[in-house]
Amino acid sequence: MSGPVRRPRRRLNQPREQVLAAAMATIAAEGLDRLTMAGLGREVGMSSGHILYYFGTKDELLLQTLQWSEEQLGAERRAALSRRVPARERLDALVDLYLPEGHRDPRWTLWLEVWNRSQNADDETRERQLDLELAWHRDLVALLVEGASRGEFRPVDAERLATRIRALLDGFGTHLVVGLPGTDREQVQRHITEFLDESLTP
């Protein structure tokens, strides 16, 4: 069965990255509630209608902004994982990149909003969201396999453990970004370190 007919999008006068960077900057400075098409248009010097015509919906704008943000973070992750240091040190670096900086972290705030808005999303949108998750998962699995092959980690089912680690990070990350009382980043990192020690120490 064919999908919905999509109207062609005309090219933006400004680079796509400029619009997405402006959206992310607004979220970081003022919060997600203050991100409007009109305000974003003023930031990049174009009409809100032009932006809406290009992205289609605010949901699409938010998803593309999240994808753009993850592209930037992905470059940092690949750089951290390519360092010539022990696998555990690289694993700790991956955890540090994954977790939010704290309450109202803009990247995580956007992530939560996109996932919340996607409850009735189509299959294509869900696949795009899954791609964001799988990028982290694949790198984590590869790192666990490498560490075990070198004797730094004990042998594990890398796919299964990576799924559990991501679930742990997502749970604690959500607590941090919403500002759950009694939860801070240092405490969260201690919990995660203990779990990784118990799971991976030879």
PDB file of C-alpha atoms in Angstrom:
ATOM      1  CA  MET A   1       0.000   0.000   0.000  1.00  0.00           C
ATOM      2  CA  SER A   2       1.378   3.386  -0.936  1.00  0.00           C
ATOM      3  CA  GLY A   3       1.961   5.983   1.756  1.00  0.00           C
ATOM      4  CA  PRO A   4       0.391   9.429   1.983  1.00  0.00           C
ATOM      5  CA  VAL A   5       1.066  11.838  -0.839  1.00  0.00           C
ATOM      6  CA  ARG A   6       3.782  14.266   0.244  1.00  0.00           C
ATOM      7  CA  ARG A   7       3.814  17.745  -1.189  1.00  0.00           C
ATOM      8  CA  PRO A   8       7.201  18.894  -2.481  1.00  0.00           C
ATOM      9  CA  ARG A   9       9.209  21.141  -0.215  1.00  0.00           C
ATOM     10  CA  ARG A  10      10.814  24.205  -1.688  1.00  0.00           C
ATOM     11  CA  ARG A  11      14.368  24.953  -0.666  1.00  0.00           C
ATOM     12  CA  LEU A  12      15.017  27.161   2.310  1.00  0.00           C
ATOM     13  CA  ASN A  13      16.815  30.420   1.646  1.00  0.00           C
ATOM     14  CA  GLN A  14      18.926  29.679   4.697  1.00  0.00           C
ATOM     15  CA  PRO A  15      20.843  26.423   5.191  1.00  0.00           C
ATOM     16  CA  ARG A  16      18.848  23.753   6.984  1.00  0.00           C
ATOM     17  CA  GLU A  17      21.499  23.601   9.682  1.00  0.00           C
ATOM     18  CA  GLN A  18      20.984  27.268  10.511  1.00  0.00           C
ATOM     19  CA  VAL A  19      17.283  26.716  11.189  1.00  0.00           C
ATOM     20  CA  LEU A  20      17.935  23.613  13.287  1.00  0.00           C
ATOM     21  CA  ALA A  21      20.769  25.262  15.205  1.00  0.00           C
ATOM     22  CA  ALA A  22      18.526  28.237  15.941  1.00  0.00           C
ATOM     23  CA  ALA A  23      15.790  25.905  17.189  1.00  0.00           C
ATOM     24  CA  MET A  24      18.239  24.135  19.485  1.00  0.00           C
ATOM     25  CA  ALA A  25      19.639  27.437  20.753  1.00  0.00           C
ATOM     26  CA  THR A  26      16.133  28.661  21.588  1.00  0.00           C
ATOM     27  CA  ILE A  27      15.389  25.480  23.520  1.00  0.00           C
ATOM     28  CA  ALA A  28      18.665  25.828  25.436  1.00  0.00           C
ATOM     29  CA  ALA A  29      18.159  29.495  26.270  1.00  0.00           C
ATOM     30  CA  GLU A  30      14.408  29.756  26.815  1.00  0.00           C
ATOM     31  CA  GLY A  31      12.982  26.244  26.977  1.00  0.00           C
ATOM     32  CA  LEU A  32      10.858  24.250  24.585  1.00  0.00           C
ATOM     33  CA  ASP A  33       7.657  26.186  25.344  1.00  0.00           C
ATOM     34  CA  ARG A  34       9.181  29.332  23.864  1.00  0.00           C
ATOM     35  CA  LEU A  35      10.033  27.701  20.547  1.00  0.00           C
ATOM     36  CA  THR A  36       7.510  28.983  17.991  1.00  0.00           C
ATOM     37  CA  MET A  37       7.595  29.149  14.225  1.00  0.00           C
ATOM     38  CA  ALA A  38       7.259  32.930  14.383  1.00  0.00           C
ATOM     39  CA  GLY A  39      10.128  33.320  16.831  1.00  0.00           C
ATOM     40  CA  LEU A  40      12.315  30.898  14.901  1.00  0.00           C
ATOM     41  CA  GLY A  41      11.556  32.777  11.687  1.00  0.00           C
ATOM     42  CA  ARG A  42      12.726  36.022  13.275  1.00  0.00           C
ATOM     43  CA  GLU A  43      15.951  34.337  14.385  1.00  0.00           C
ATOM     44  CA  VAL A  44      16.864  33.181  10.881  1.00  0.00           C
ATOM     45  CA  GLY A  45      15.299  35.978   8.870  1.00  0.00           C
ATOM     46  CA  MET A  46      12.442  34.224   7.126  1.00  0.00           C
ATOM     47  CA  SER A  47       8.698  33.949   7.543  1.00  0.00           C
ATOM     48  CA  SER A  48       7.154  31.400   9.861  1.00  0.00           C
ATOM     49  CA  GLY A  49       5.054  30.239   6.916  1.00  0.00           C
ATOM     50  CA  HIS A  50       8.190  29.488   4.931  1.00  0.00           C
ATOM     51  CA  ILE A  51       9.589  27.375   7.759  1.00  0.00           C
ATOM     52  CA  LEU A  52       6.279  25.584   8.223  1.00  0.00           C
ATOM     53  CA  TYR A  53       6.000  24.954   4.498  1.00  0.00           C
ATOM     54  CA  TYR A  54       9.468  23.406   4.450  1.00  0.00           C
ATOM     55  CA  PHE A  55       9.153  21.234   7.572  1.00  0.00           C
ATOM     56  CA  GLY A  56       5.421  20.581   7.311  1.00  0.00           C
ATOM     57  CA  THR A  57       4.664  20.458  11.031  1.00  0.00           C
ATOM     58  CA  LYS A  58       6.227  21.439  14.308  1.00  0.00           C
ATOM     59  CA  ASP A  59       6.586  17.732  15.088  1.00  0.00           C
ATOM     60  CA  GLU A  60       8.748  17.325  11.995  1.00  0.00           C
ATOM     61  CA  LEU A  61      10.820  20.370  12.908  1.00  0.00           C
ATOM     62  CA  LEU A  62      11.437  18.954  16.383  1.00  0.00           C
ATOM     63  CA  LEU A  63      12.383  15.518  15.046  1.00  0.00           C
ATOM     64  CA  GLN A  64      14.805  17.005  12.522  1.00  0.00           C
ATOM     65  CA  THR A  65      16.290  19.205  15.240  1.00  0.00           C
ATOM     66  CA  LEU A  66      16.806  16.120  17.403  1.00  0.00           C
ATOM     67  CA  GLN A  67      18.403  14.272  14.487  1.00  0.00           C
ATOM     68  CA  TRP A  68      20.709  17.235  13.883  1.00  0.00           C
ATOM     69  CA  SER A  69      21.634  17.378  17.576  1.00  0.00           C
ATOM     70  CA  GLU A  70      22.366  13.653  17.587  1.00  0.00           C
ATOM     71  CA  GLU A  71      24.598  14.062  14.541  1.00  0.00           C
ATOM     72  CA  GLN A  72      26.718  16.552  16.481  1.00  0.00           C
ATOM     73  CA  LEU A  73      26.814  14.294  19.530  1.00  0.00           C
ATOM     74  CA  GLY A  74      27.542  11.281  17.357  1.00  0.00           C
ATOM     75  CA  ALA A  75      30.736  12.931  16.131  1.00  0.00           C
ATOM     76  CA  GLU A  76      31.814  13.424  19.749  1.00  0.00           C
ATOM     77  CA  ARG A  77      30.944   9.822  20.569  1.00  0.00           C
ATOM     78  CA  ARG A  78      32.943   8.437  17.656  1.00  0.00           C
ATOM     79  CA  ALA A  79      35.937  10.559  18.657  1.00  0.00           C
ATOM     80  CA  ALA A  80      35.733   9.301  22.253  1.00  0.00           C
ATOM     81  CA  LEU A  81      35.412   5.669  21.173  1.00  0.00           C
ATOM     82  CA  SER A  82      38.369   5.891  18.772  1.00  0.00           C
ATOM     83  CA  ARG A  83      40.827   6.925  21.491  1.00  0.00           C
ATOM     84  CA  ARG A  84      43.655   4.500  22.244  1.00  0.00           C
ATOM     85  CA  VAL A  85      42.705   3.938  25.864  1.00  0.00           C
ATOM     86  CA  PRO A  86      41.216   0.947  27.754  1.00  0.00           C
ATOM     87  CA  ALA A  87      37.697  -0.087  26.787  1.00  0.00           C
ATOM     88  CA  ARG A  88      36.366   0.766  30.251  1.00  0.00           C
ATOM     89  CA  GLU A  89      37.632   4.327  29.961  1.00  0.00           C
ATOM     90  CA  ARG A  90      35.866   4.666  26.622  1.00  0.00           C
ATOM     91  CA  LEU A  91      32.715   3.132  28.106  1.00  0.00           C
ATOM     92  CA  ASP A  92      32.758   5.728  30.895  1.00  0.00           C
ATOM     93  CA  ALA A  93      33.138   8.450  28.242  1.00  0.00           C
ATOM     94  CA  LEU A  94      30.130   7.081  26.344  1.00  0.00           C
ATOM     95  CA  VAL A  95      28.053   7.125  29.538  1.00  0.00           C
ATOM     96  CA  ASP A  96      29.131  10.700  30.227  1.00  0.00           C
ATOM     97  CA  LEU A  97      28.027  11.778  26.742  1.00  0.00           C
ATOM     98  CA  TYR A  98      24.732   9.901  27.003  1.00  0.00           C
ATOM     99  CA  LEU A  99      23.550  11.362  30.289  1.00  0.00           C
ATOM    100  CA  PRO A 100      21.968  14.829  30.469  1.00  0.00           C
ATOM    101  CA  GLU A 101      24.010  17.577  32.046  1.00  0.00           C
ATOM    102  CA  GLY A 102      21.215  18.080  34.555  1.00  0.00           C
ATOM    103  CA  HIS A 103      17.761  19.571  34.991  1.00  0.00           C
ATOM    104  CA  ARG A 104      16.293  20.881  31.704  1.00  0.00           C
ATOM    105  CA  ASP A 105      19.223  19.737  29.587  1.00  0.00           C
ATOM    106  CA  PRO A 106      18.117  20.995  26.123  1.00  0.00           C
ATOM    107  CA  ARG A 107      19.025  17.837  24.202  1.00  0.00           C
ATOM    108  CA  TRP A 108      17.137  15.608  26.611  1.00  0.00           C
ATOM    109  CA  THR A 109      14.242  18.055  26.878  1.00  0.00           C
ATOM    110  CA  LEU A 110      13.887  17.818  23.106  1.00  0.00           C
ATOM    111  CA  TRP A 111      14.251  14.030  23.181  1.00  0.00           C
ATOM    112  CA  LEU A 112      11.431  13.681  25.717  1.00  0.00           C
ATOM    113  CA  GLU A 113       9.164  15.997  23.736  1.00  0.00           C
ATOM    114  CA  VAL A 114       9.739  14.185  20.448  1.00  0.00           C
ATOM    115  CA  TRP A 115       9.026  10.807  22.044  1.00  0.00           C
ATOM    116  CA  ASN A 116       5.937  12.159  23.792  1.00  0.00           C
ATOM    117  CA  ARG A 117       4.574  13.584  20.528  1.00  0.00           C
ATOM    118  CA  SER A 118       5.216  10.336  18.644  1.00  0.00           C
ATOM    119  CA  GLN A 119       2.600   8.200  20.355  1.00  0.00           C
ATOM    120  CA  ASN A 120       0.449   8.330  17.214  1.00  0.00           C
ATOM    121  CA  ALA A 121       3.314   8.702  14.734  1.00  0.00           C
ATOM    122  CA  ASP A 122       3.479   6.808  11.452  1.00  0.00           C
ATOM    123  CA  ASP A 123       5.883   3.928  10.823  1.00  0.00           C
ATOM    124  CA  GLU A 124       8.399   6.099   8.975  1.00  0.00           C
ATOM    125  CA  THR A 125       8.696   8.490  11.911  1.00  0.00           C
ATOM    126  CA  ARG A 126       9.132   5.615  14.325  1.00  0.00           C
ATOM    127  CA  GLU A 127      11.885   4.161  12.139  1.00  0.00           C
ATOM    128  CA  ARG A 128      13.709   7.499  12.183  1.00  0.00           C
ATOM    129  CA  GLN A 129      13.469   7.589  15.965  1.00  0.00           C
ATOM    130  CA  LEU A 130      14.707   4.001  16.190  1.00  0.00           C
ATOM    131  CA  ASP A 131      17.735   4.926  14.082  1.00  0.00           C
ATOM    132  CA  LEU A 132      18.746   7.442  16.748  1.00  0.00           C
ATOM    133  CA  GLU A 133      18.579   4.744  19.423  1.00  0.00           C
ATOM    134  CA  LEU A 134      20.380   2.118  17.343  1.00  0.00           C
ATOM    135  CA  ALA A 135      23.378   4.377  16.712  1.00  0.00           C
ATOM    136  CA  TRP A 136      24.136   4.340  20.447  1.00  0.00           C
ATOM    137  CA  HIS A 137      23.268   0.655  20.755  1.00  0.00           C
ATOM    138  CA  ARG A 138      25.602  -0.481  17.969  1.00  0.00           C
ATOM    139  CA  ASP A 139      28.549   1.468  19.385  1.00  0.00           C
ATOM    140  CA  LEU A 140      27.889   0.119  22.864  1.00  0.00           C
ATOM    141  CA  VAL A 141      27.659  -3.469  21.645  1.00  0.00           C
ATOM    142  CA  ALA A 142      30.906  -3.125  19.665  1.00  0.00           C
ATOM    143  CA  LEU A 143      32.690  -1.712  22.707  1.00  0.00           C
ATOM    144  CA  LEU A 144      31.477  -4.521  24.976  1.00  0.00           C
ATOM    145  CA  VAL A 145      32.576  -7.138  22.436  1.00  0.00           C
ATOM    146  CA  GLU A 146      35.984  -5.492  22.052  1.00  0.00           C
ATOM    147  CA  GLY A 147      36.533  -5.228  25.806  1.00  0.00           C
ATOM    148  CA  ALA A 148      35.638  -8.884  26.322  1.00  0.00           C
ATOM    149  CA  SER A 149      37.876 -10.036  23.458  1.00  0.00           C
ATOM    150  CA  ARG A 150      40.818  -8.264  25.092  1.00  0.00           C
ATOM    151  CA  GLY A 151      40.119  -9.666  28.521  1.00  0.00           C
ATOM    152  CA  GLU A 152      39.220  -6.255  29.972  1.00  0.00           C
ATOM    153  CA  PHE A 153      35.589  -7.319  30.433  1.00  0.00           C
ATOM    154  CA  ARG A 154      34.283 -10.724  31.339  1.00  0.00           C
ATOM    155  CA  PRO A 155      32.427 -12.556  28.542  1.00  0.00           C
ATOM    156  CA  VAL A 156      28.868 -11.241  28.242  1.00  0.00           C
ATOM    157  CA  ASP A 157      25.902 -11.327  25.900  1.00  0.00           C
ATOM    158  CA  ALA A 158      26.745  -7.910  24.443  1.00  0.00           C
ATOM    159  CA  GLU A 159      23.344  -7.307  22.824  1.00  0.00           C
ATOM    160  CA  ARG A 160      21.452  -8.137  26.009  1.00  0.00           C
ATOM    161  CA  LEU A 161      23.737  -6.150  28.296  1.00  0.00           C
ATOM    162  CA  ALA A 162      23.743  -3.137  25.954  1.00  0.00           C
ATOM    163  CA  THR A 163      19.934  -3.103  26.053  1.00  0.00           C
ATOM    164  CA  ARG A 164      19.989  -3.158  29.859  1.00  0.00           C
ATOM    165  CA  ILE A 165      22.635  -0.419  30.050  1.00  0.00           C
ATOM    166  CA  ARG A 166      20.647   1.857  27.750  1.00  0.00           C
ATOM    167  CA  ALA A 167      17.476   1.246  29.762  1.00  0.00           C
ATOM    168  CA  LEU A 168      19.384   2.170  32.922  1.00  0.00           C
ATOM    169  CA  LEU A 169      20.761   5.324  31.307  1.00  0.00           C
ATOM    170  CA  ASP A 170      17.339   6.306  29.962  1.00  0.00           C
ATOM    171  CA  GLY A 171      15.726   5.858  33.364  1.00  0.00           C
ATOM    172  CA  PHE A 172      18.320   7.825  35.278  1.00  0.00           C
ATOM    173  CA  GLY A 173      18.586  10.385  32.473  1.00  0.00           C
ATOM    174  CA  THR A 174      14.858  11.059  32.665  1.00  0.00           C
ATOM    175  CA  HIS A 175      15.108  11.566  36.428  1.00  0.00           C
ATOM    176  CA  LEU A 176      17.912  14.059  35.915  1.00  0.00           C
ATOM    177  CA  VAL A 177      16.323  16.095  33.146  1.00  0.00           C
ATOM    178  CA  VAL A 178      12.972  16.476  34.929  1.00  0.00           C
ATOM    179  CA  GLY A 179      14.781  17.447  38.121  1.00  0.00           C
ATOM    180  CA  LEU A 180      13.514  14.621  40.317  1.00  0.00           C
ATOM    181  CA  PRO A 181      14.224  15.689  43.927  1.00  0.00           C
ATOM    182  CA  GLY A 182      17.121  13.829  45.496  1.00  0.00           C
ATOM    183  CA  THR A 183      18.695  12.925  42.152  1.00  0.00           C
ATOM    184  CA  ASP A 184      21.922  14.496  40.891  1.00  0.00           C
ATOM    185  CA  ARG A 185      24.401  13.593  38.169  1.00  0.00           C
ATOM    186  CA  GLU A 186      27.166  12.482  40.526  1.00  0.00           C
ATOM    187  CA  GLN A 187      24.805  10.108  42.311  1.00  0.00           C
ATOM    188  CA  VAL A 188      23.552   8.721  39.005  1.00  0.00           C
ATOM    189  CA  GLN A 189      27.086   8.125  37.762  1.00  0.00           C
ATOM    190  CA  ARG A 190      27.905   6.191  40.953  1.00  0.00           C
ATOM    191  CA  HIS A 191      24.907   3.903  40.412  1.00  0.00           C
ATOM    192  CA  ILE A 192      25.900   3.288  36.798  1.00  0.00           C
ATOM    193  CA  THR A 193      29.540   2.680  37.694  1.00  0.00           C
ATOM    194  CA  GLU A 194      28.499   0.084  40.271  1.00  0.00           C
ATOM    195  CA  PHE A 195      26.289  -1.672  37.723  1.00  0.00           C
ATOM    196  CA  LEU A 196      29.054  -1.721  35.111  1.00  0.00           C
ATOM    197  CA  ASP A 197      31.576  -3.009  37.659  1.00  0.00           C
ATOM    198  CA  GLU A 198      29.219  -5.823  38.690  1.00  0.00           C
ATOM    199  CA  SER A 199      28.435  -6.703  35.083  1.00  0.00           C
ATOM    200  CA  LEU A 200      31.849  -6.454  33.471  1.00  0.00           C
ATOM    201  CA  THR A 201      34.680  -6.976  35.963  1.00  0.00           C
ATOM    202  CA  PRO A 202      36.533 -10.190  35.004  1.00  0.00           C
TER     203      PRO A 202
END
